[in-house]
Amino acid sequence: MWIKAVNFYLYNHEFINPIVTPKVKMTHRKALIVEFLSDDEQSYYGECNAFESDWYAAETIDTVKETLSQWAESVIHKSFHVYEDWKPYLAMLDNQPAARSTVAMAIYQMYHDLPTFKVEYGATISGISAQQLDDLVQTEPKRIKLKWTSQLNNDISLLNDALPFDYELALDANESLDVSDFQKLEAIETQNILYIEEPFKLLSSILHINHTQYPAIAIDEKATDINRIMSIVKRFPIKVVIVKPFRVGGIDSVQSLIRELKSIDMKVVIGGMYEYGLSRYFTALLAREGDYPGDVTPDGYYFTDDFTQGVGKLKEGMILFHPPQIDKSKLYKLN
């Protein structure tokens, strides 16, 4: 097989409920989609998880597009017979993990049959609306991740009062707390909290709390590569690592990282990034190897429309994933 062309597209759709975090409010999710077109007219797609701005990571949609436009010149009209043939070209993107993740997603599909499978549902919510509560009642997620806000205590009480099923809770603070904020957990029933994700901007703040009195602390934004992760978990009382594929370079890098972390008894969660169906399929695929439910939501949870066809249907308390089919007519082609 040789690569005939590399094409770029955008997809942009409104969230059903705006995403509100301590760092940003988002009403829409714009995504960059990359297509590899082979000599036999087969298309393989990758979805970029970077955002329009650098609020979450240094790479953005624009920088990934620029990086991959230049990189594509090295692979067009080249022959690739097996996955290993791509390794030198993927290595060229090691310093741009979001860009690497995008193309690794497409390349993986060239050499692997994508399975149908089920995973546990792990919902993420930010600001609790009546509609969100109704969705949670109807879908009964195994794990709920709640974004930390000034209304945290009320939000937790609201969930406990409104949800007629047992669930595990994770909290995500997006590095927004100080030690005094963290200690507000003493007023909350914390027995069913699996972990607290990135409470502090500075890791040294962890040393100023009695971590044995609180749920496990997880790293997310700081979990950027294997060397940094290993350095952190050796120095600080971290128990859980949130692995986001676009931060560490994509599916093959994540699989290697999971093996390394499990060898030192570290818990792993696969994180999502408000994805559309294509990327969500691969997040779910990797989440099967995690210790807790990943950031995997059913079709229609964030968006009323998608450029895939019904990927991730909730069925009997599990999310059923079929290989994604791309509706190319919904994508806007870039020059």
CSV table of C-alpha atoms in Angstrom, one decimal:
chain,number,residue,atom,x,y,z
A,1,MET,CA,0.0,0.0,0.0
A,2,TRP,CA,1.2,3.5,-0.8
A,3,ILE,CA,-0.3,6.8,0.4
A,4,LYS,CA,-2.0,8.7,-2.4
A,5,ALA,CA,-3.0,11.8,-0.4
A,6,VAL,CA,-3.4,13.2,3.1
A,7,ASN,CA,-6.4,15.4,3.5
A,8,PHE,CA,-7.6,17.6,6.3
A,9,TYR,CA,-11.2,18.4,7.5
A,10,LEU,CA,-13.0,20.2,10.3
A,11,TYR,CA,-16.1,19.3,12.1
A,12,ASN,CA,-17.8,21.6,14.6
A,13,HIS,CA,-20.9,21.0,16.6
A,14,GLU,CA,-22.6,22.5,19.6
A,15,PHE,CA,-22.6,20.7,23.0
A,16,ILE,CA,-26.0,19.7,24.3
A,17,ASN,CA,-24.9,21.4,27.6
A,18,PRO,CA,-22.0,23.9,27.7
A,19,ILE,CA,-18.8,22.5,29.2
A,20,VAL,CA,-17.7,24.6,32.2
A,21,THR,CA,-14.4,24.0,33.9
A,22,PRO,CA,-12.2,26.2,36.2
A,23,LYS,CA,-10.3,27.1,33.1
A,24,VAL,CA,-12.8,27.5,30.2
A,25,LYS,CA,-16.4,27.5,29.1
A,26,MET,CA,-17.1,25.8,25.8
A,27,THR,CA,-20.3,25.8,23.8
A,28,HIS,CA,-19.0,24.0,20.7
A,29,ARG,CA,-16.4,21.4,19.9
A,30,LYS,CA,-14.3,22.0,16.8
A,31,ALA,CA,-12.3,18.9,15.7
A,32,LEU,CA,-9.6,18.4,13.1
A,33,ILE,CA,-10.0,15.2,11.1
A,34,VAL,CA,-7.1,13.8,9.0
A,35,GLU,CA,-7.7,11.4,6.1
A,36,PHE,CA,-5.1,9.0,4.6
A,37,LEU,CA,-6.1,8.0,1.1
A,38,SER,CA,-4.4,4.9,-0.2
A,39,ASP,CA,-3.6,3.9,-3.7
A,40,ASP,CA,-6.6,1.5,-3.7
A,41,GLU,CA,-8.9,4.4,-2.7
A,42,GLN,CA,-9.3,3.3,0.9
A,43,SER,CA,-9.7,6.1,3.5
A,44,TYR,CA,-8.3,5.9,7.0
A,45,TYR,CA,-9.2,8.7,9.5
A,46,GLY,CA,-7.8,10.1,12.6
A,47,GLU,CA,-9.5,12.6,15.0
A,48,CYS,CA,-7.4,15.3,16.7
A,49,ASN,CA,-8.2,15.9,20.3
A,50,ALA,CA,-6.5,19.3,20.6
A,51,PHE,CA,-8.6,22.4,21.1
A,52,GLU,CA,-8.9,25.7,19.3
A,53,SER,CA,-6.8,27.4,22.0
A,54,ASP,CA,-4.0,26.3,24.3
A,55,TRP,CA,-6.1,26.4,27.5
A,56,TYR,CA,-5.4,22.7,28.1
A,57,ALA,CA,-2.2,21.9,26.1
A,58,ALA,CA,0.3,23.7,24.0
A,59,GLU,CA,-0.8,22.0,20.8
A,60,THR,CA,-3.9,23.4,19.2
A,61,ILE,CA,-5.9,22.6,16.1
A,62,ASP,CA,-4.0,25.1,14.1
A,63,THR,CA,-0.5,23.9,15.2
A,64,VAL,CA,-1.4,20.3,14.6
A,65,LYS,CA,-2.7,21.1,11.1
A,66,GLU,CA,0.5,23.0,10.4
A,67,THR,CA,2.7,20.2,11.8
A,68,LEU,CA,0.9,17.4,9.9
A,69,SER,CA,0.7,19.4,6.6
A,70,GLN,CA,4.5,19.5,6.6
A,71,TRP,CA,4.9,16.0,7.9
A,72,ALA,CA,2.5,14.6,5.2
A,73,GLU,CA,5.1,15.6,2.5
A,74,SER,CA,7.3,12.8,3.8
A,75,VAL,CA,4.7,10.0,3.5
A,76,ILE,CA,2.8,10.9,0.3
A,77,HIS,CA,3.7,8.4,-2.4
A,78,LYS,CA,5.6,6.2,0.0
A,79,SER,CA,4.9,2.5,0.3
A,80,PHE,CA,4.0,1.0,3.8
A,81,HIS,CA,3.6,-2.8,3.9
A,82,VAL,CA,3.4,-3.3,7.6
A,83,TYR,CA,2.9,-1.2,10.7
A,84,GLU,CA,6.6,-1.2,11.6
A,85,ASP,CA,7.3,0.7,8.3
A,86,TRP,CA,5.6,3.7,9.9
A,87,LYS,CA,7.7,3.8,13.0
A,88,PRO,CA,10.4,6.2,11.7
A,89,TYR,CA,7.7,8.6,10.5
A,90,LEU,CA,5.8,8.4,13.7
A,91,ALA,CA,9.1,9.1,15.6
A,92,MET,CA,9.3,12.4,13.6
A,93,LEU,CA,6.2,13.5,15.7
A,94,ASP,CA,7.4,12.4,19.1
A,95,ASN,CA,7.7,16.0,20.3
A,96,GLN,CA,4.1,16.8,19.0
A,97,PRO,CA,2.0,14.1,20.8
A,98,ALA,CA,-1.4,15.5,19.7
A,99,ALA,CA,-0.3,15.4,16.1
A,100,ARG,CA,1.2,11.9,16.6
A,101,SER,CA,-1.9,10.6,18.2
A,102,THR,CA,-4.1,11.8,15.3
A,103,VAL,CA,-2.1,10.0,12.7
A,104,ALA,CA,-1.5,6.9,14.9
A,105,MET,CA,-5.3,6.5,15.1
A,106,ALA,CA,-5.5,6.3,11.3
A,107,ILE,CA,-2.4,4.1,10.8
A,108,TYR,CA,-3.6,1.6,13.4
A,109,GLN,CA,-6.7,1.0,11.3
A,110,MET,CA,-4.6,0.1,8.3
A,111,TYR,CA,-3.2,-3.1,10.0
A,112,HIS,CA,-5.8,-4.1,12.6
A,113,ASP,CA,-9.3,-5.4,12.4
A,114,LEU,CA,-11.4,-3.1,14.7
A,115,PRO,CA,-13.5,-5.2,17.1
A,116,THR,CA,-17.0,-4.9,18.5
A,117,PHE,CA,-16.9,-4.7,22.3
A,118,LYS,CA,-18.6,-3.4,25.4
A,119,VAL,CA,-17.2,-1.1,28.2
A,120,GLU,CA,-18.6,0.4,31.4
A,121,TYR,CA,-20.0,3.8,31.1
A,122,GLY,CA,-18.0,6.6,32.8
A,123,ALA,CA,-19.9,10.0,32.6
A,124,THR,CA,-18.3,13.4,33.0
A,125,ILE,CA,-20.5,16.3,34.1
A,126,SER,CA,-19.8,20.0,34.8
A,127,GLY,CA,-22.6,22.0,36.4
A,128,ILE,CA,-25.6,19.9,37.1
A,129,SER,CA,-28.8,20.6,35.0
A,130,ALA,CA,-32.1,18.9,35.3
A,131,GLN,CA,-31.5,17.3,31.8
A,132,GLN,CA,-28.2,15.9,33.0
A,133,LEU,CA,-29.7,14.4,36.1
A,134,ASP,CA,-32.4,12.8,33.9
A,135,ASP,CA,-29.8,11.4,31.6
A,136,LEU,CA,-27.8,10.0,34.5
A,137,VAL,CA,-31.0,8.3,35.9
A,138,GLN,CA,-31.7,6.8,32.5
A,139,THR,CA,-28.2,5.6,31.7
A,140,GLU,CA,-26.9,4.6,35.2
A,141,PRO,CA,-23.1,5.1,34.7
A,142,LYS,CA,-20.7,3.0,36.7
A,143,ARG,CA,-18.6,6.1,37.4
A,144,ILE,CA,-19.4,9.8,37.4
A,145,LYS,CA,-16.6,12.3,37.2
A,146,LEU,CA,-17.7,15.7,38.6
A,147,LYS,CA,-15.9,18.9,37.8
A,148,TRP,CA,-14.9,20.8,40.9
A,149,THR,CA,-16.8,24.1,41.3
A,150,SER,CA,-17.6,26.4,44.2
A,151,GLN,CA,-20.9,24.4,44.5
A,152,LEU,CA,-19.1,21.0,44.9
A,153,ASN,CA,-20.8,20.1,48.2
A,154,ASN,CA,-24.2,20.9,46.8
A,155,ASP,CA,-23.5,19.1,43.6
A,156,ILE,CA,-22.5,15.9,45.4
A,157,SER,CA,-25.6,16.1,47.6
A,158,LEU,CA,-27.8,16.6,44.6
A,159,LEU,CA,-26.3,13.6,42.9
A,160,ASN,CA,-26.8,11.4,46.0
A,161,ASP,CA,-30.4,12.5,46.5
A,162,ALA,CA,-31.4,12.3,42.8
A,163,LEU,CA,-29.7,9.1,41.6
A,164,PRO,CA,-31.5,5.8,42.6
A,165,PHE,CA,-28.5,3.6,41.9
A,166,ASP,CA,-25.0,3.0,43.2
A,167,TYR,CA,-22.1,4.7,41.5
A,168,GLU,CA,-18.5,5.5,42.0
A,169,LEU,CA,-17.5,9.2,42.0
A,170,ALA,CA,-14.3,10.9,40.7
A,171,LEU,CA,-13.6,14.6,41.1
A,172,ASP,CA,-11.7,16.7,38.6
A,173,ALA,CA,-10.2,20.0,39.9
A,174,ASN,CA,-8.1,20.9,36.8
A,175,GLU,CA,-5.2,22.2,39.1
A,176,SER,CA,-7.5,24.9,40.5
A,177,LEU,CA,-7.2,24.2,44.3
A,178,ASP,CA,-5.0,25.2,47.2
A,179,VAL,CA,-4.6,23.2,50.4
A,180,SER,CA,-7.4,25.0,52.2
A,181,ASP,CA,-9.8,24.2,49.2
A,182,PHE,CA,-8.8,20.6,49.3
A,183,GLN,CA,-9.5,20.3,53.0
A,184,LYS,CA,-13.2,21.2,52.4
A,185,LEU,CA,-13.5,17.5,51.5
A,186,GLU,CA,-13.6,16.9,55.3
A,187,ALA,CA,-17.2,18.0,55.2
A,188,ILE,CA,-18.1,15.6,52.5
A,189,GLU,CA,-18.8,11.9,52.6
A,190,THR,CA,-15.8,10.6,50.6
A,191,GLN,CA,-16.1,6.8,50.9
A,192,ASN,CA,-17.3,6.3,47.4
A,193,ILE,CA,-14.8,8.8,45.8
A,194,LEU,CA,-12.4,6.8,43.7
A,195,TYR,CA,-9.8,9.6,43.2
A,196,ILE,CA,-9.4,13.4,42.9
A,197,GLU,CA,-7.9,14.4,39.6
A,198,GLU,CA,-5.2,17.1,39.6
A,199,PRO,CA,-6.1,19.1,42.7
A,200,PHE,CA,-3.0,21.3,42.7
A,201,LYS,CA,-1.0,23.3,40.2
A,202,LEU,CA,2.2,22.5,42.2
A,203,LEU,CA,2.9,18.9,43.1
A,204,SER,CA,4.6,20.1,46.3
A,205,SER,CA,1.2,21.0,47.6
A,206,ILE,CA,0.4,17.3,48.0
A,207,LEU,CA,3.1,17.1,50.7
A,208,HIS,CA,1.1,19.6,52.8
A,209,ILE,CA,-1.9,17.4,53.3
A,210,ASN,CA,-2.4,14.1,55.1
A,211,HIS,CA,-3.1,12.1,52.0
A,212,THR,CA,-4.1,9.0,54.0
A,213,GLN,CA,-7.3,10.8,55.1
A,214,TYR,CA,-8.4,11.6,51.6
A,215,PRO,CA,-9.3,9.7,48.4
A,216,ALA,CA,-6.4,8.8,46.1
A,217,ILE,CA,-4.8,11.6,44.1
A,218,ALA,CA,-4.6,11.3,40.4
A,219,ILE,CA,-2.4,13.1,37.9
A,220,ASP,CA,-3.8,14.1,34.5
A,221,GLU,CA,-2.3,17.3,33.0
A,222,LYS,CA,1.1,16.4,34.4
A,223,ALA,CA,0.9,12.9,32.9
A,224,THR,CA,2.6,14.0,29.6
A,225,ASP,CA,5.2,11.3,29.0
A,226,ILE,CA,6.5,8.1,30.6
A,227,ASN,CA,9.7,9.8,32.0
A,228,ARG,CA,7.8,12.5,33.8
A,229,ILE,CA,5.1,10.2,35.0
A,230,MET,CA,7.7,7.8,36.6
A,231,SER,CA,9.5,10.7,38.2
A,232,ILE,CA,6.3,12.0,39.7
A,233,VAL,CA,5.0,8.7,41.1
A,234,LYS,CA,8.4,8.0,42.7
A,235,ARG,CA,8.5,11.4,44.5
A,236,PHE,CA,4.8,12.0,45.4
A,237,PRO,CA,2.0,9.9,46.9
A,238,ILE,CA,0.2,9.5,43.5
A,239,LYS,CA,-2.0,6.4,43.2
A,240,VAL,CA,-3.8,6.9,39.8
A,241,VAL,CA,-2.6,8.1,36.4
A,242,ILE,CA,-5.1,9.5,33.9
A,243,VAL,CA,-3.7,8.7,30.5
A,244,LYS,CA,-5.1,10.8,27.7
A,245,PRO,CA,-3.9,9.3,24.3
A,246,PHE,CA,-3.4,12.7,22.6
A,247,ARG,CA,-1.1,13.8,25.4
A,248,VAL,CA,1.3,10.8,25.2
A,249,GLY,CA,1.3,10.2,21.4
A,250,GLY,CA,-1.6,7.9,20.6
A,251,ILE,CA,-2.7,4.3,20.8
A,252,ASP,CA,0.6,2.5,20.5
A,253,SER,CA,2.3,4.8,23.1
A,254,VAL,CA,-0.6,4.4,25.5
A,255,GLN,CA,-0.4,0.6,25.3
A,256,SER,CA,3.3,0.7,26.1
A,257,LEU,CA,2.7,3.2,29.0
A,258,ILE,CA,-0.1,1.0,30.5
A,259,ARG,CA,2.3,-2.0,30.7
A,260,GLU,CA,4.9,0.2,32.4
A,261,LEU,CA,2.5,1.6,34.9
A,262,LYS,CA,1.0,-1.7,35.8
A,263,SER,CA,4.4,-3.1,36.4
A,264,ILE,CA,4.7,-0.8,39.4
A,265,ASP,CA,1.1,-1.3,40.6
A,266,MET,CA,-0.1,2.1,39.5
A,267,LYS,CA,-3.8,2.4,38.7
A,268,VAL,CA,-4.7,3.6,35.2
A,269,VAL,CA,-7.7,5.4,33.8
A,270,ILE,CA,-8.1,6.3,30.1
A,271,GLY,CA,-9.2,9.8,29.7
A,272,GLY,CA,-11.3,11.3,26.9
A,273,MET,CA,-11.5,14.9,25.6
A,274,TYR,CA,-15.1,15.5,24.7
A,275,GLU,CA,-14.7,13.5,21.6
A,276,TYR,CA,-16.7,12.6,18.6
A,277,GLY,CA,-17.4,9.0,17.7
A,278,LEU,CA,-14.2,8.2,15.9
A,279,SER,CA,-11.9,9.2,18.8
A,280,ARG,CA,-14.4,7.9,21.4
A,281,TYR,CA,-14.1,4.4,19.9
A,282,PHE,CA,-10.4,4.4,20.4
A,283,THR,CA,-10.7,5.8,23.9
A,284,ALA,CA,-13.1,3.0,24.7
A,285,LEU,CA,-10.8,0.4,23.1
A,286,LEU,CA,-8.0,1.5,25.4
A,287,ALA,CA,-10.3,1.9,28.4
A,288,ARG,CA,-10.7,-1.9,28.5
A,289,GLU,CA,-7.1,-2.1,29.7
A,290,GLY,CA,-7.7,0.5,32.6
A,291,ASP,CA,-8.4,-0.2,36.2
A,292,TYR,CA,-11.4,2.1,36.5
A,293,PRO,CA,-14.1,3.1,34.0
A,294,GLY,CA,-12.6,5.5,31.5
A,295,ASP,CA,-14.0,8.8,30.2
A,296,VAL,CA,-16.3,6.9,27.8
A,297,THR,CA,-19.8,8.2,27.2
A,298,PRO,CA,-22.6,6.9,25.0
A,299,ASP,CA,-23.6,8.2,21.6
A,300,GLY,CA,-25.6,11.4,21.9
A,301,TYR,CA,-24.4,12.4,25.4
A,302,TYR,CA,-22.4,15.5,24.4
A,303,PHE,CA,-23.8,16.2,20.9
A,304,THR,CA,-27.0,15.8,18.9
A,305,ASP,CA,-25.0,15.1,15.7
A,306,ASP,CA,-21.7,13.4,14.8
A,307,PHE,CA,-19.8,12.6,11.7
A,308,THR,CA,-19.9,8.9,12.6
A,309,GLN,CA,-22.9,6.7,12.6
A,310,GLY,CA,-24.1,5.9,16.1
A,311,VAL,CA,-20.8,4.8,17.7
A,312,GLY,CA,-21.2,3.7,21.3
A,313,LYS,CA,-24.8,2.7,22.0
A,314,LEU,CA,-25.8,2.2,25.6
A,315,LYS,CA,-27.2,-1.2,26.1
A,316,GLU,CA,-28.0,-3.0,29.4
A,317,GLY,CA,-25.7,-0.8,31.5
A,318,MET,CA,-22.8,-1.1,29.1
A,319,ILE,CA,-21.7,0.9,26.1
A,320,LEU,CA,-21.6,-1.2,22.9
A,321,PHE,CA,-19.0,-0.1,20.3
A,322,HIS,CA,-19.0,-1.0,16.7
A,323,PRO,CA,-16.2,0.1,14.4
A,324,PRO,CA,-16.9,3.7,13.4
A,325,GLN,CA,-18.2,4.6,9.9
A,326,ILE,CA,-17.3,8.1,8.7
A,327,ASP,CA,-20.0,10.3,7.0
A,328,LYS,CA,-17.6,12.3,4.9
A,329,SER,CA,-20.4,14.6,3.7
A,330,LYS,CA,-20.5,16.1,7.2
A,331,LEU,CA,-16.9,17.2,7.1
A,332,TYR,CA,-15.6,20.5,5.9
A,333,LYS,CA,-12.5,20.1,3.8
A,334,LEU,CA,-9.5,22.4,4.3
A,335,ASN,CA,-7.2,23.5,1.7
